[in-house]
CSV table of C-alpha atoms in Angstrom, one decimal:
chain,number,residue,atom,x,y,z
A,45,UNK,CA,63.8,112.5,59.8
A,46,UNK,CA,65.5,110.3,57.6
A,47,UNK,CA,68.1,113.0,56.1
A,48,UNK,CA,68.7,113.5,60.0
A,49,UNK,CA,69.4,109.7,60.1
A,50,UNK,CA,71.2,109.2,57.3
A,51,UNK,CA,73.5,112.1,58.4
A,52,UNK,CA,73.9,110.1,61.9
A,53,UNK,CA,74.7,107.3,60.1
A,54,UNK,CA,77.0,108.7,57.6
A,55,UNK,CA,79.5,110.4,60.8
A,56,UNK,CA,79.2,107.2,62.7
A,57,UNK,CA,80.5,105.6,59.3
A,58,UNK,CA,83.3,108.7,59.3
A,59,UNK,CA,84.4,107.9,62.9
A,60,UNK,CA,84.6,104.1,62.0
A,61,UNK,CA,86.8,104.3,59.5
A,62,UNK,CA,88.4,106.7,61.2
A,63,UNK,CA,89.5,104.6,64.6
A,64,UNK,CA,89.9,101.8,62.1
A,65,UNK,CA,92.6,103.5,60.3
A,66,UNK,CA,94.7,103.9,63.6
A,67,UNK,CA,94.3,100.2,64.5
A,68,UNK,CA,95.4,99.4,60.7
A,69,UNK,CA,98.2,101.7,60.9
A,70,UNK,CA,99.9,99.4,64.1
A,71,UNK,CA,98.4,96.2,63.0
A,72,UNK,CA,99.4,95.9,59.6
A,73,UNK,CA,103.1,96.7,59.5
A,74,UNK,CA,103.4,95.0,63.2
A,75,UNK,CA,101.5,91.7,60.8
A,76,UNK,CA,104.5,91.6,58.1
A,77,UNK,CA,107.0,91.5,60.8
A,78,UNK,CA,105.8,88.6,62.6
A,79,UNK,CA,105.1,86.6,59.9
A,80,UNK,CA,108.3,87.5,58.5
A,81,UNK,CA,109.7,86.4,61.9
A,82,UNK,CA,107.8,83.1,61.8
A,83,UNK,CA,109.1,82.1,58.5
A,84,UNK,CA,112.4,82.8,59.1
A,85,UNK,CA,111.8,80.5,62.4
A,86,UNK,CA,112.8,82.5,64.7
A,87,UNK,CA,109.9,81.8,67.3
A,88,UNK,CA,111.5,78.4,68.4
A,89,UNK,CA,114.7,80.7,69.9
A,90,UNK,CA,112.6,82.8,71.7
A,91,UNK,CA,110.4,79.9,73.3
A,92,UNK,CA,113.6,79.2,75.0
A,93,UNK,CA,114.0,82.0,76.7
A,94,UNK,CA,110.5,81.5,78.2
A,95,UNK,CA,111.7,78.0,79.1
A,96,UNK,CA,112.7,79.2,82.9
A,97,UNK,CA,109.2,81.2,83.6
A,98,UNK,CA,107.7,78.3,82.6
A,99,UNK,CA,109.3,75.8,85.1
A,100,UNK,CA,108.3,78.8,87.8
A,101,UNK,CA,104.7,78.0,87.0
A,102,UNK,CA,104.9,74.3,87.1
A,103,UNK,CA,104.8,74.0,83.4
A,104,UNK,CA,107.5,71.9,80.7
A,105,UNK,CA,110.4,74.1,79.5
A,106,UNK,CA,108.8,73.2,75.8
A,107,UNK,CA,105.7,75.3,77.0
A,108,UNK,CA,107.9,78.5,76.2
A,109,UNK,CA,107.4,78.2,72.9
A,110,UNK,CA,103.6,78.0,72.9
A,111,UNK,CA,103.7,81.4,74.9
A,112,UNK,CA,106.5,83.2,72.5
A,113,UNK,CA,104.0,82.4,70.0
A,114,UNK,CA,101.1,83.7,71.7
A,115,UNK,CA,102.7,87.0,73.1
A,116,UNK,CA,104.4,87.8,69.7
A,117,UNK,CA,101.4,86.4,67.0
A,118,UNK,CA,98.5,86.2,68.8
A,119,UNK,CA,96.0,83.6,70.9
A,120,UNK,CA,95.4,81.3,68.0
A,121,UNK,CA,98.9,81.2,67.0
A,122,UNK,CA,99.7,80.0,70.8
A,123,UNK,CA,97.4,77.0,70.6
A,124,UNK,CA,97.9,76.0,67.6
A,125,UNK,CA,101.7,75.6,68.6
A,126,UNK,CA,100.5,73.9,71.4
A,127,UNK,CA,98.3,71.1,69.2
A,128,UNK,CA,102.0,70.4,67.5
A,129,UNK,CA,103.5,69.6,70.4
A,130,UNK,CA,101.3,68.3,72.7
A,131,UNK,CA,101.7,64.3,71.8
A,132,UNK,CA,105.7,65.4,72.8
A,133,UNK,CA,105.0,66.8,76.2
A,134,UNK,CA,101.9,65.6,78.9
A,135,UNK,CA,100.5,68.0,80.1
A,136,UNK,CA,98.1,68.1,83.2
A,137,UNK,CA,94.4,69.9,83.6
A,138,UNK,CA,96.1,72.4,85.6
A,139,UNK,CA,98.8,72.6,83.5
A,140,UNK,CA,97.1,73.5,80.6
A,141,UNK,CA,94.8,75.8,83.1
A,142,UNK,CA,97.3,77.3,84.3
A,143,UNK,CA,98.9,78.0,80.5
A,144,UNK,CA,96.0,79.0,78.9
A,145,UNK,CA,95.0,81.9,81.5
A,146,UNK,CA,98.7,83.3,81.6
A,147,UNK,CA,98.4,83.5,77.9
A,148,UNK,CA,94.9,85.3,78.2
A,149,UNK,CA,96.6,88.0,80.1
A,150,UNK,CA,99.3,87.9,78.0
A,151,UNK,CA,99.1,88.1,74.2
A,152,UNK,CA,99.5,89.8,70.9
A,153,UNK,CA,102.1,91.9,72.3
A,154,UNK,CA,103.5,94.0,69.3
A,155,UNK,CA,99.4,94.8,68.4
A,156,UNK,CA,98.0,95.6,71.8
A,157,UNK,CA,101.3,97.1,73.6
A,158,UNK,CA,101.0,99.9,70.7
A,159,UNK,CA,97.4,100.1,70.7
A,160,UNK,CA,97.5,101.1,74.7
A,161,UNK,CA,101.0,103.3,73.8
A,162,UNK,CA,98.0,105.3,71.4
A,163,UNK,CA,95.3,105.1,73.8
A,164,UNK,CA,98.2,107.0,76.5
A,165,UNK,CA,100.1,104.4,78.7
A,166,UNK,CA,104.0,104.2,77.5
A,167,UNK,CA,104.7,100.8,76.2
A,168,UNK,CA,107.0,99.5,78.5
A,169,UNK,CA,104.4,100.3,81.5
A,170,UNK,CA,101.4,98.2,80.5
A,171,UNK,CA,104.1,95.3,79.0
A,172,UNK,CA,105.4,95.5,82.9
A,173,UNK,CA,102.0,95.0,84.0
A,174,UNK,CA,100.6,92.0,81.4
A,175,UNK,CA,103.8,90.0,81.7
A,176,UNK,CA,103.9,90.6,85.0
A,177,UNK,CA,100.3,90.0,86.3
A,178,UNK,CA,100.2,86.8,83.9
A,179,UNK,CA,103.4,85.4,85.7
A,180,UNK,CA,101.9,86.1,88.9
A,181,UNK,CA,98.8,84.6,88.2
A,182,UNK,CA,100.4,81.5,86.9
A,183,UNK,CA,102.4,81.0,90.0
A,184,UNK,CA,99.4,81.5,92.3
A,185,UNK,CA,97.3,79.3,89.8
A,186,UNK,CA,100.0,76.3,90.2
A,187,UNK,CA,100.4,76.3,93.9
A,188,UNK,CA,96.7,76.2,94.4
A,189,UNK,CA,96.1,73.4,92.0
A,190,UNK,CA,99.6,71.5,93.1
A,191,UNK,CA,98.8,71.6,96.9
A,192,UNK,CA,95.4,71.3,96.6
A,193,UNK,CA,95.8,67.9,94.3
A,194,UNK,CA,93.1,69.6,91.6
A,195,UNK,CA,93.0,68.7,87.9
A,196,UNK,CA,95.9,66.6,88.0
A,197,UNK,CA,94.8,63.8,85.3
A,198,UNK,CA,96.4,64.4,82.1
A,199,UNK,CA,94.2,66.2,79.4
A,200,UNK,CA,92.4,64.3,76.4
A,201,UNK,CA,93.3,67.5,73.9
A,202,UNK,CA,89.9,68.5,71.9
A,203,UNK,CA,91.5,71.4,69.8
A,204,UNK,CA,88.8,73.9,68.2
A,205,UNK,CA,91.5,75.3,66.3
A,206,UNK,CA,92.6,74.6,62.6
A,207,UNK,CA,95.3,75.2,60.9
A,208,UNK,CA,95.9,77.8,58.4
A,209,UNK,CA,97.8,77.6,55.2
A,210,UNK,CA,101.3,78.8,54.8
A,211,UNK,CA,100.7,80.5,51.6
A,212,UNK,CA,101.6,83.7,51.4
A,213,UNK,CA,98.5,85.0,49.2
A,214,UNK,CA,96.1,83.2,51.5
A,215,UNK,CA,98.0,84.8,54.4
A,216,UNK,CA,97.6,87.9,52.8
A,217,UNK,CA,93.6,87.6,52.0
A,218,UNK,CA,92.8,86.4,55.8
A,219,UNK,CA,94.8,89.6,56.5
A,220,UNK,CA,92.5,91.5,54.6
A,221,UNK,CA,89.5,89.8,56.0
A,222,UNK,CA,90.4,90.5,59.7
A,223,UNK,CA,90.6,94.0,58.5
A,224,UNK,CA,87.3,94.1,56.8
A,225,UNK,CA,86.2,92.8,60.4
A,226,UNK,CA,87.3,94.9,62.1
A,227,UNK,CA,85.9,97.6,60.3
A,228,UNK,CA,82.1,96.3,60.6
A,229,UNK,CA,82.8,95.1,64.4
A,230,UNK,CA,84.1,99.2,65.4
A,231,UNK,CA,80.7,100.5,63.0
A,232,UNK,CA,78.4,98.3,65.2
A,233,UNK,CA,80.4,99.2,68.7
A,234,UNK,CA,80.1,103.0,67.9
A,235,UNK,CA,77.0,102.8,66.7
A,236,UNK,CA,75.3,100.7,69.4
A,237,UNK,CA,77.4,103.2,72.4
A,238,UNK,CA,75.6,106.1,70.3
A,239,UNK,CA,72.4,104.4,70.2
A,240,UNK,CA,72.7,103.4,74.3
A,241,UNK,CA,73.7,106.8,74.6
A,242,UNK,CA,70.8,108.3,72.8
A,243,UNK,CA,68.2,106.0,75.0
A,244,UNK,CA,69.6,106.8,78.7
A,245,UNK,CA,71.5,102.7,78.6
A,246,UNK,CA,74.5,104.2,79.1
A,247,UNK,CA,73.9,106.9,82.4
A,248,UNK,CA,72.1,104.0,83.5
A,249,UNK,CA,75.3,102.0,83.6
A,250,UNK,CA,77.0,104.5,84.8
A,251,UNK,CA,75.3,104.5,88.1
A,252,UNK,CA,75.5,100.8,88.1
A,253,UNK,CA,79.2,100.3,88.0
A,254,UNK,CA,80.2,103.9,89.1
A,255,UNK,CA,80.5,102.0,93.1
A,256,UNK,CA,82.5,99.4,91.6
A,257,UNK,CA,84.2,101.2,89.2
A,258,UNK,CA,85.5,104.1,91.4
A,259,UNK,CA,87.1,102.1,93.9
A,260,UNK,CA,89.4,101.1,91.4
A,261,UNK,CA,89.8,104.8,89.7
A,262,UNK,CA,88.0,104.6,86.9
A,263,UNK,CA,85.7,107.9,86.0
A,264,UNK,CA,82.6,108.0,84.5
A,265,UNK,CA,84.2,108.9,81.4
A,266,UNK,CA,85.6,106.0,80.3
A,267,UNK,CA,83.3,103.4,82.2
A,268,UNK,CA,81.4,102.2,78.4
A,269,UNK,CA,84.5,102.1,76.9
A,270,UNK,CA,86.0,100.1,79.4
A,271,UNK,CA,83.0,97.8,79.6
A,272,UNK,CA,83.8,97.1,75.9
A,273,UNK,CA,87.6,96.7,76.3
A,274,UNK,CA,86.2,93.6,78.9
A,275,UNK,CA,83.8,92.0,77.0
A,276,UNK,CA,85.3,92.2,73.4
A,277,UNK,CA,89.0,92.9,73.5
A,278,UNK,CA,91.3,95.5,74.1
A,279,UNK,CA,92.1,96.6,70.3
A,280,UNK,CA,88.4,97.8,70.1
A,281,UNK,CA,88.4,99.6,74.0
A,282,UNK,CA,91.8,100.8,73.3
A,283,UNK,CA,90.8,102.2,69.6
A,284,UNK,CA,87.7,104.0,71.1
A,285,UNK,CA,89.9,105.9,73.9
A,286,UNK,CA,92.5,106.8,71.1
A,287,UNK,CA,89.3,108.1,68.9
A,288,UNK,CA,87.7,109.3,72.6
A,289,UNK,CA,90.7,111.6,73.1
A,290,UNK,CA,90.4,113.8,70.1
A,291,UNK,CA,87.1,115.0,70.5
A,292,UNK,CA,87.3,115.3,74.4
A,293,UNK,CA,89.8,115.9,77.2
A,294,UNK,CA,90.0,112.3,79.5
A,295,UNK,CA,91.6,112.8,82.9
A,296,UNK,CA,95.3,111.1,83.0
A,297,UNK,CA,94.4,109.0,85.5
A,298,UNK,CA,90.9,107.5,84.1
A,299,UNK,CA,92.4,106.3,81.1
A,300,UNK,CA,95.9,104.6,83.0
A,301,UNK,CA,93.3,102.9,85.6
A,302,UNK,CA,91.3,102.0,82.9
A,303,UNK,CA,94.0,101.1,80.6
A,304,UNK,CA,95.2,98.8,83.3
A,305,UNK,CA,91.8,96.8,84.3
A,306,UNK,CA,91.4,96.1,80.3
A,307,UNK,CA,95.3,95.4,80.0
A,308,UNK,CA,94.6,92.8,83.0
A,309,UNK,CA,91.1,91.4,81.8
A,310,UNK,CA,89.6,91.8,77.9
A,311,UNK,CA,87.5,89.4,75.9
A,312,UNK,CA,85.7,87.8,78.4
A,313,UNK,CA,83.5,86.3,75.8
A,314,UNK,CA,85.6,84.9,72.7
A,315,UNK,CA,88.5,84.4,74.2
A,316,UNK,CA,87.1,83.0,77.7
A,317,UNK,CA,85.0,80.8,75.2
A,318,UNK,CA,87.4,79.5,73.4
A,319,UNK,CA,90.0,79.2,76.3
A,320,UNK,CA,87.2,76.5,77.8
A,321,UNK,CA,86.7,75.3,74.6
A,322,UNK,CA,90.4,74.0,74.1
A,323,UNK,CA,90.3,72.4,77.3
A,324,UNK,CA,90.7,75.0,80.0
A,325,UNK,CA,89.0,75.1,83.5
A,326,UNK,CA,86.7,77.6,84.4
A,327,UNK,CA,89.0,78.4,87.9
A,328,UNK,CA,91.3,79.6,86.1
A,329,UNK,CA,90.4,81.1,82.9
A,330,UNK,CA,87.4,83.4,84.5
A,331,UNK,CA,87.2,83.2,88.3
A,332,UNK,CA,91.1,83.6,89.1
A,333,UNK,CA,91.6,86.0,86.2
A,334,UNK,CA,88.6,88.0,87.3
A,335,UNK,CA,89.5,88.1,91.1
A,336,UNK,CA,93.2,88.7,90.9
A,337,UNK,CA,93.0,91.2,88.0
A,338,UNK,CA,90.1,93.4,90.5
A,339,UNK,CA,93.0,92.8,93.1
A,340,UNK,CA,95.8,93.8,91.3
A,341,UNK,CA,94.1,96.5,89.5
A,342,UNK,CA,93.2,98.2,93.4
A,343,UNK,CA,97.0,97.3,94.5
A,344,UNK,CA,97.8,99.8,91.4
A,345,UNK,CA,95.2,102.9,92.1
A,346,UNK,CA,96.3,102.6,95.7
A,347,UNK,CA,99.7,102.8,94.9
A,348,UNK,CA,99.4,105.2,92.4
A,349,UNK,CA,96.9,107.8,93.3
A,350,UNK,CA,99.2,109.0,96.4
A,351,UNK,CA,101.5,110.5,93.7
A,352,UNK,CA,101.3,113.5,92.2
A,353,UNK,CA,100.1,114.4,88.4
A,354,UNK,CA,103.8,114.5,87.3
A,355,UNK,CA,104.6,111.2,88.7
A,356,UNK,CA,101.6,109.6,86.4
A,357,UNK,CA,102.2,111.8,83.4
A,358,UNK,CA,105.3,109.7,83.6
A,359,UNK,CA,104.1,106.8,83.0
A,360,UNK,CA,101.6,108.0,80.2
A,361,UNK,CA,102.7,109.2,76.8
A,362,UNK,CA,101.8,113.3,75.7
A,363,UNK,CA,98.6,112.2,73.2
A,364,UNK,CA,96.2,112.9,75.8
């Protein structure tokens, strides 16, 4: 029994390090390029050519900035621009609302974008889709808020977020502490899906969210996986697909539809929390990102599942 175990422990171990090893191979490269980028301070350029979108959602053109940061670093990066200028800038509840969900959409760009490339959707599909849906949302967000006179009073800021040193070697060491992280958070995630697994949780589930799930094209496949892209992020969803792929063959279309719902909506708890944390509204950051992400996700399998299997293998990559 405990040789048995051990042994189940040992290849759970295996395929942790394992799916690990492909989030570290995008991660850490795409890691030296943007902090090369933000030394060199390059960032403040590319804010400006957000500086339009953002006057589309209601927001100041300085906003761009706070976005570049958050699509090309990561969330944190993004507020923490936002903390240095703030006291330039006043900013509405609803502005900050409606800021705060577009950047939950939208995010970590060079990171995630390859990790869904791996998992099977070509990069330039699922960036259409995030930067897309999170403009969308941000205009809907703002007219709702404008016409409807909500959150309007100007924000008392009550940042959770501190900031980091600029030293390189302490760079380097939270880098290396992310990655040990990560290693620990995919052990537990594999090893709680194989325990679920093991105990009937998951074909339970299954037949919970199958309804649900299947109106928006998801298979039973990847429904477990998906639930984790949700709740906890879509590095760890996407990794498990990627590592999901190689020991079994996943339908085209499952992963793409599931792909897209976790593209649309991931981290529904730390980042959600945080989001609320920082000072946005719960309309916005969960109840309009949940809603319109469901909606958009079924405007997507509707359009797409009247084509053909060669029209879809076009938008997915040839690693499946």
């Amino acid at each position: 029994m405990a040789i048995r175990f051990l042994k189940f422990i040992y290849q759970t171990l295996q395929q942790s390090l394992r799916t690990s090893w492909v989030l570290f191979k995008i991660m850490i490269p795409v890691s030296i390029v943007i902090k090369v980028v933000t030394e060199l301070g390059l960032l403040p350029y590319i804010g400006k050519i957000l500086s339009p979108i953002m006057k589309l959602v209601g927001l100041p053109g300085e906003m761009g900035i706070v976005w570049a940061t958050s699509l090309l670093v990561n969330i944190y990066g993004g507020l923490l621009s936002f903390v240095a200028i703030a006291s330039q800038v006043e900013v509405s509840h609803a502005q900050l609302t409606v800021l705060l969900s577009m950047i939950l959409v939208a995010h970590s760009f060079p990171v995630e974008l390859q990790i869904s490339s791996k998992a099977g959707v070509k990069l330039w599909v699922m960036f259409v889709i995030r930067f897309g849906f999170a403009i969308v949302l941000g205009v809907i967000l703002n007219l709702i808020y404008t016409y409807g006179n909500y959150l309007q009073e100007a924000i008392v800021l009550n940042p959770i977020v501190s900031n980091r040193a600029d030293s390189l070697w302490l760079w380097a060491l939270n880098e290396l502490k992310n990655y040990a992280l990560i290693i620990v958070i995919i052990f537990v995630l594999i090893l709680a899906l194989k325990l679920l697994e093991k105990v009937g949780v998951v074909k339970l589930l299954n037949k919970m969210l199958y309804p649900v799930l299947k109106v928006l094209g998801i298979g039973k496949e990847v429904i477990p996986i998906s639930l984790i892209g949700l709740t906890l992020g879509l590095s760890y969803g996407g990794a498990l697909i990627i590592d999901e792929a190689k020991t079994k063959k996943l339908p085209k279309r499952d992963v793409f539809y599931a792909m897209t719902l976790m593209g649309l909506c991931h981290s529904m708890i730390e980042d959600t929390l945080l989001m609320i944390s920082f000072g946005g509204h719960v309309s916005g950051i969960v109840f309009a990102r949940i809603i319109f992400a469901l909606i958009i996700t079924y405007i997507i399998v509707s359009i797409t599942k009247r084509m053909d299997d060669s029209r879809i293998n076009s938008l997915m990559n040839s690693n499946l």
